[in-house]
CSV table of C-alpha atoms in Angstrom, one decimal:
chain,number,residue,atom,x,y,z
A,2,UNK,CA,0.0,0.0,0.0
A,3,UNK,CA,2.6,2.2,0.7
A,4,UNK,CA,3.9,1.6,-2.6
A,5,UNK,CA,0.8,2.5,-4.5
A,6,UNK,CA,0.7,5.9,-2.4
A,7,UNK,CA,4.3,6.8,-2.7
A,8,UNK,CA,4.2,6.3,-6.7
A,9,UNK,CA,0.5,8.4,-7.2
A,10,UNK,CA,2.0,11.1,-5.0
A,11,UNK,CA,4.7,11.7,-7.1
A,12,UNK,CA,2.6,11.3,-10.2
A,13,UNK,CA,0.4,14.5,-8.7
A,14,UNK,CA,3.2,16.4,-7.2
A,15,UNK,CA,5.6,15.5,-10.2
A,16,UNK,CA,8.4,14.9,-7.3
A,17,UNK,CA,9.7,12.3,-9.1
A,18,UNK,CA,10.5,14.3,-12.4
A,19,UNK,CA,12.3,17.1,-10.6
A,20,UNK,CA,14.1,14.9,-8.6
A,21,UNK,CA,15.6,13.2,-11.6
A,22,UNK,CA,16.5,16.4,-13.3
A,23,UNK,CA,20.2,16.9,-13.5
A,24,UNK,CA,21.6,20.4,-13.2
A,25,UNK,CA,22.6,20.9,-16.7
A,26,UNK,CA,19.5,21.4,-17.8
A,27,UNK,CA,19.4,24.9,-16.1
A,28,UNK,CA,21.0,27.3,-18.7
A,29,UNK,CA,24.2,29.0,-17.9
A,30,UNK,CA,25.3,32.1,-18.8
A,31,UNK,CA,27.9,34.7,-18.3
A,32,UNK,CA,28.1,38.2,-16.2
A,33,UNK,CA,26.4,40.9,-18.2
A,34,UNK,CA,24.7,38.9,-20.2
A,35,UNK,CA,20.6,39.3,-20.2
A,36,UNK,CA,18.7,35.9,-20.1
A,37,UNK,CA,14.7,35.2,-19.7
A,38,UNK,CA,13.1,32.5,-17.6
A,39,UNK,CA,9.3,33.0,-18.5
A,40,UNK,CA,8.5,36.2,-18.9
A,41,UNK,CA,11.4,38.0,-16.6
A,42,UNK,CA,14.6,39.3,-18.1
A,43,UNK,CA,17.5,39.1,-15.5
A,44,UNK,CA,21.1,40.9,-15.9
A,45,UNK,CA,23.6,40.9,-13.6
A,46,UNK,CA,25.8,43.7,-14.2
A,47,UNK,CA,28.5,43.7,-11.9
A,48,UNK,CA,30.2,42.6,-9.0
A,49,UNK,CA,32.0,43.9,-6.2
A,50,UNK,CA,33.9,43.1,-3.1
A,51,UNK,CA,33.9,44.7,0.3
A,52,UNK,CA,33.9,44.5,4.1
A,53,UNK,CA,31.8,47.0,4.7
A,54,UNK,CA,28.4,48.1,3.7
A,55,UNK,CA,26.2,51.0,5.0
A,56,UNK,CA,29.6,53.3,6.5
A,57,UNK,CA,30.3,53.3,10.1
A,58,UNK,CA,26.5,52.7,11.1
A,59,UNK,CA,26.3,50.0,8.6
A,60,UNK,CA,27.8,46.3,8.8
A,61,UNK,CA,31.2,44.3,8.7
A,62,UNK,CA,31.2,41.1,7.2
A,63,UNK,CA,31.7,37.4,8.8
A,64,UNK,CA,34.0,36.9,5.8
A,65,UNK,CA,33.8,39.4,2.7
A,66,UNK,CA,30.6,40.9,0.6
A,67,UNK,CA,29.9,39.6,-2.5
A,68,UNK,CA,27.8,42.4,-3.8
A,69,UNK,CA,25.9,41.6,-7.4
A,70,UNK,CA,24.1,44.4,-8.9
A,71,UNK,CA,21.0,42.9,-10.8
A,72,UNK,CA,18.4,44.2,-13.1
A,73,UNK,CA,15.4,42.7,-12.8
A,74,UNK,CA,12.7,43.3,-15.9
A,75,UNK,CA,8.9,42.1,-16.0
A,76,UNK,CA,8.0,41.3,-19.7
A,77,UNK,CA,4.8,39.2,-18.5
A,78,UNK,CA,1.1,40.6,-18.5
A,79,UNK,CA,1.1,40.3,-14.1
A,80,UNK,CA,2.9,42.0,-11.4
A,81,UNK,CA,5.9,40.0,-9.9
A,82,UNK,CA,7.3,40.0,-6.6
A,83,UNK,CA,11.1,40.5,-6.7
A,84,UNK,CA,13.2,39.7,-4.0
A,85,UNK,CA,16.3,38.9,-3.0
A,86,UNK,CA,15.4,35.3,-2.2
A,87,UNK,CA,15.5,34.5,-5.7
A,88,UNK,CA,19.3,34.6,-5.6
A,89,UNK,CA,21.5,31.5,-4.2
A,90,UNK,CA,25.3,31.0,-4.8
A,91,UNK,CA,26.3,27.6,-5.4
A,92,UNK,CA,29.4,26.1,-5.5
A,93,UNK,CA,29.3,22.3,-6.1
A,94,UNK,CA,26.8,20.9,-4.1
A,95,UNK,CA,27.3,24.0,-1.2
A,96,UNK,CA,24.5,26.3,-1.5
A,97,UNK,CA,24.9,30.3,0.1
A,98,UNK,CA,21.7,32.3,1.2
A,99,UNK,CA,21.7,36.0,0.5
A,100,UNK,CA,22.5,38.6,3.6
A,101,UNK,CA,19.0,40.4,3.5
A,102,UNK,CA,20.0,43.0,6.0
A,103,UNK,CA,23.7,44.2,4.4
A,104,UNK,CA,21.2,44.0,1.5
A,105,UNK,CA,19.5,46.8,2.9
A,106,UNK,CA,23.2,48.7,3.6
A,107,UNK,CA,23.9,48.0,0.2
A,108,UNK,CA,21.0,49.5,-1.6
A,109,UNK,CA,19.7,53.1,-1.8
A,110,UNK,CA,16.3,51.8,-1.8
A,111,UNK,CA,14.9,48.7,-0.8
A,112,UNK,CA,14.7,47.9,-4.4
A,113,UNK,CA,15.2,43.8,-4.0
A,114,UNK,CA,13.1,43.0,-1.3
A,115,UNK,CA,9.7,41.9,-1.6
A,116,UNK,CA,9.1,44.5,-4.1
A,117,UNK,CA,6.1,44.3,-6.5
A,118,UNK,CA,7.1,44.7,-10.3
A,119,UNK,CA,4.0,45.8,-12.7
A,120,UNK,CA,4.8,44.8,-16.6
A,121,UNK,CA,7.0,46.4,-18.6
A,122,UNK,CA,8.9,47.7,-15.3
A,123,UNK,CA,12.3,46.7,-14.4
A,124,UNK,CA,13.8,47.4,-11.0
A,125,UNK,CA,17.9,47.4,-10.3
A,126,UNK,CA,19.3,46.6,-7.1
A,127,UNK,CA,22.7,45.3,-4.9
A,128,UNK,CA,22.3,41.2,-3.8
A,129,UNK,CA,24.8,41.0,-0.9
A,130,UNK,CA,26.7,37.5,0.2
A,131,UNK,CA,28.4,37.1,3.1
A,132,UNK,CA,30.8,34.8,2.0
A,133,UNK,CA,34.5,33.3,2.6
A,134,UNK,CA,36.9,35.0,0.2
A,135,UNK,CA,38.1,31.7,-1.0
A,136,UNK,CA,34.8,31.2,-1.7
A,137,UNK,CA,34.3,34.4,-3.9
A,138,UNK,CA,37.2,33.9,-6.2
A,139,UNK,CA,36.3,29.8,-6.8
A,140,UNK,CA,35.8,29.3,-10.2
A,141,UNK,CA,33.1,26.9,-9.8
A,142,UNK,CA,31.2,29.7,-8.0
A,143,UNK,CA,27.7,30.3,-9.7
A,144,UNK,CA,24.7,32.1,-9.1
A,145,UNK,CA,21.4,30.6,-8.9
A,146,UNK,CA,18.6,32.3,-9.8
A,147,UNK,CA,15.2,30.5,-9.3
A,148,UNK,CA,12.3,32.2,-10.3
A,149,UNK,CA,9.8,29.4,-8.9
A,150,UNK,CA,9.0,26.0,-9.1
A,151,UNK,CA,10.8,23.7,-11.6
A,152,UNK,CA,13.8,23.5,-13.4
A,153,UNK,CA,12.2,25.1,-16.5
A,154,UNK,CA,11.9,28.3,-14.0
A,155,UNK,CA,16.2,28.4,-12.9
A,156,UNK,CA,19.0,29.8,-14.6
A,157,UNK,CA,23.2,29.8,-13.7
A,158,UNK,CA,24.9,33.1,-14.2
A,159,UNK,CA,28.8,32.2,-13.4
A,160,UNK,CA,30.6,34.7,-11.3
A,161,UNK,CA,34.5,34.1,-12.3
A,162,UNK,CA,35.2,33.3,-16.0
């Protein structure tokens, strides 16, 4: 019985199909470049690296900031929420969270943070990582962007070419 269930849940849920995806069916692509997943055009423009964000009254980091600065454009027909958990760093099988609040040091306005997109709007903001600086210069280093659910919906922008 527990067979029976375990298979028709993954039939509904298509577990089974993600699961089995490999990686390399998510796209890659380089700094600079502008890519689509459905109807949202992504850029990552830049990259920088710091200790510091906000000044004195501001933050120091655990290790150093990886900041990316990231154009985010809706080309769909329905607002989008935007926000910086979109982004992951990966680096093999090690995944890296965003820091949300250097995020805020790091940005003039709180462009990346659960900010609501109408179409045909784009909005350009700083993704900060707190990350080891070994870390930041690994060539292996990618960012992960995952605009929902599915692999269809991910994309791979490497960091250091």
């Amino acid at each position: 019985e527990m067979c029976i269930r375990d298979r028709y849940s993954n039939v509904i849920f298509g577990f089974k199909n993600k699961k089995n995806k490999k990686s390399k069916d998510i796209p890659t692509y380089k700094m600079t470049e502008t890519f689509k997943i459905a109807d949202v055009e992504y850029t990552i423009h830049s990259k920088e690296v710091v200790q510091n964000v906000g000044g004195e009254f501001g933050m120091n980091a655990k290790g150093s900031y990886l900041i990316l600065n990231v154009t985010v454009k809706n080309n769909g027909t329905k607002a989008i929420t935007v926000s910086d958990s979109d982004f992951k760093l990966v680096k093999d099988k090690t995944e890296y969270e965003t820091d949300s609040t250097a995020g805020i040091y790091a940005n003039d306005d709180a462009n990346l943070f659960f900010t609501s997109v109408n179409p045909e709007n784009e909005v350009t903001g700083n993704v900060v990582f707190d990350l080891n600086p070994d870390t930041i210069s690994d060539t292996n280093l990618k960012l992960k962007v995952d605009a929902g659910f599915g692999n269809s919906n991910k994309a791979f922008v490497t960091i250091n070419e």
